[in-house]
Coordinates of C-alpha atoms in Angstrom, one line a residue:
M1 CA 0.0 0.0 0.0
E2 CA 1.3 3.4 -1.0
R3 CA 2.0 5.7 1.9
G4 CA 1.5 9.0 0.1
Y5 CA 0.8 10.9 3.3
L6 CA 4.5 10.6 4.1
K7 CA 5.1 13.3 1.4
L8 CA 2.8 15.8 3.1
T9 CA 4.7 18.6 4.8
V10 CA 2.1 18.7 7.6
Y11 CA 2.7 15.0 8.3
Q12 CA 6.4 15.5 8.3
K13 CA 6.3 18.4 10.7
A14 CA 3.7 16.8 13.0
F15 CA 5.8 13.6 13.2
K16 CA 9.0 15.6 13.8
L17 CA 7.3 17.5 16.6
A18 CA 6.0 14.3 18.2
M19 CA 9.5 12.9 18.2
E20 CA 11.0 16.1 19.7
I21 CA 8.3 16.0 22.4
F22 CA 9.1 12.3 23.0
E23 CA 12.8 13.1 23.5
L24 CA 12.0 16.1 25.8
T25 CA 9.7 14.1 28.0
K26 CA 12.4 11.6 28.8
S27 CA 13.7 14.1 31.3
F28 CA 10.3 14.8 33.0
P29 CA 10.0 13.7 36.6
K30 CA 8.9 10.1 37.2
E31 CA 5.8 11.3 39.0
E32 CA 4.6 12.8 35.7
R33 CA 4.9 9.5 33.8
Y34 CA 1.1 8.7 33.9
S35 CA -0.1 12.2 33.6
L36 CA 1.7 15.0 31.8
T37 CA 4.3 12.7 30.0
D38 CA 1.7 10.2 28.8
Q39 CA -0.8 12.9 27.7
I40 CA 1.6 15.1 25.8
R41 CA 3.1 12.1 24.0
R42 CA -0.3 10.8 23.1
S43 CA -1.7 14.1 21.8
S44 CA 1.4 14.9 19.8
R45 CA 1.4 11.5 18.1
A46 CA -2.3 11.7 17.4
V47 CA -1.7 14.7 15.1
A48 CA 0.4 12.8 12.6
S49 CA -1.9 9.8 12.9
A50 CA -5.0 11.9 12.1
V51 CA -3.2 13.3 9.0
A52 CA -2.4 9.7 7.8
E53 CA -5.9 8.5 8.4
S54 CA -7.5 11.5 6.7
Y55 CA -5.2 11.1 3.7
R56 CA -6.4 7.5 3.1
K57 CA -10.1 8.7 3.1
R58 CA -9.6 12.0 1.3
Q59 CA -12.1 11.0 -1.4
Y60 CA -14.8 11.5 1.2
E61 CA -14.7 15.2 2.0
A62 CA -16.7 15.1 5.2
Y63 CA -14.6 12.2 6.6
F64 CA -11.4 14.0 5.5
V65 CA -12.3 17.3 7.2
N66 CA -13.5 15.4 10.4
K67 CA -10.2 13.5 10.7
V68 CA -8.1 16.6 10.0
S69 CA -10.2 18.5 12.6
D70 CA -9.4 15.7 15.1
G71 CA -5.7 16.3 14.3
D72 CA -6.2 20.0 14.9
M73 CA -7.8 19.3 18.2
E74 CA -5.0 17.1 19.3
N75 CA -2.5 19.7 18.2
T76 CA -4.2 22.3 20.5
E77 CA -4.2 19.7 23.3
T78 CA -0.4 19.3 22.8
Q79 CA 0.0 23.1 23.1
T80 CA -1.9 23.0 26.4
W81 CA 0.4 20.3 27.7
L82 CA 3.4 22.3 26.6
D83 CA 2.0 25.2 28.6
F84 CA 1.8 22.9 31.7
A85 CA 5.4 21.6 31.1
Y86 CA 6.7 25.2 30.9
C87 CA 4.8 26.4 33.9
C88 CA 6.1 23.4 35.9
K89 CA 9.6 24.3 34.8
Y90 CA 10.2 21.0 32.9
V91 CA 11.1 22.9 29.8
I92 CA 13.2 26.0 29.3
K93 CA 11.7 29.0 27.6
S94 CA 13.7 28.8 24.3
K95 CA 12.7 25.1 23.9
Y96 CA 9.1 25.9 24.8
D97 CA 9.0 28.7 22.2
E98 CA 10.5 26.5 19.5
L99 CA 8.0 23.6 20.1
M100 CA 5.1 26.0 20.3
D101 CA 6.1 27.7 17.1
E102 CA 6.3 24.3 15.4
S103 CA 2.9 23.3 16.7
I104 CA 1.4 26.6 15.5
Q105 CA 2.8 26.0 12.0
V106 CA 1.2 22.5 12.0
G107 CA -2.1 24.1 13.1
K108 CA -2.0 26.5 10.3
M109 CA -1.4 23.7 7.8
L110 CA -4.2 21.6 9.3
N111 CA -6.6 24.6 9.1
H112 CA -5.7 25.0 5.4
M113 CA -6.6 21.4 4.9
I114 CA -9.9 21.9 6.6
E115 CA -10.7 25.0 4.7
H116 CA -9.6 23.6 1.3
P117 CA -10.3 19.9 1.3
E118 CA -10.7 19.9 -2.5
K119 CA -7.0 20.5 -2.8
Y120 CA -6.3 17.1 -1.2
R121 CA -8.9 15.1 -3.0
R122 CA -7.7 11.8 -4.5
K123 CA -6.7 12.1 -8.1
S124 CA -8.1 9.4 -10.4
N125 CA -5.9 6.2 -10.4
A126 CA -3.9 7.5 -7.4
A127 CA -3.7 5.9 -4.0

């Protein structure tokens, strides 16, 4: 099965952000393992996952928009967990700003997909 979503800039950026968050959270306190660490890892990974899912169903506009919207929601959740991590002093300001900027860029791309689903519609004879 072709994995054309891998070529999408939004997928690449979302995946990279999730991996950066994974690396960052390795240094979070052990008492955060089942709360902040788990939550921010899950939400950040869900963004890339939603993009991949939406890509495979892009011929169905409503489904596509719904899945991309789910990714946008998870991206916003990731931003909230980053806020908590910063306020708890688990991440320094420069790293927080970098990750937040990356997340905002992903959000803008997701919103473009939501507003212009026709640009992502499956072309005939393409997977």
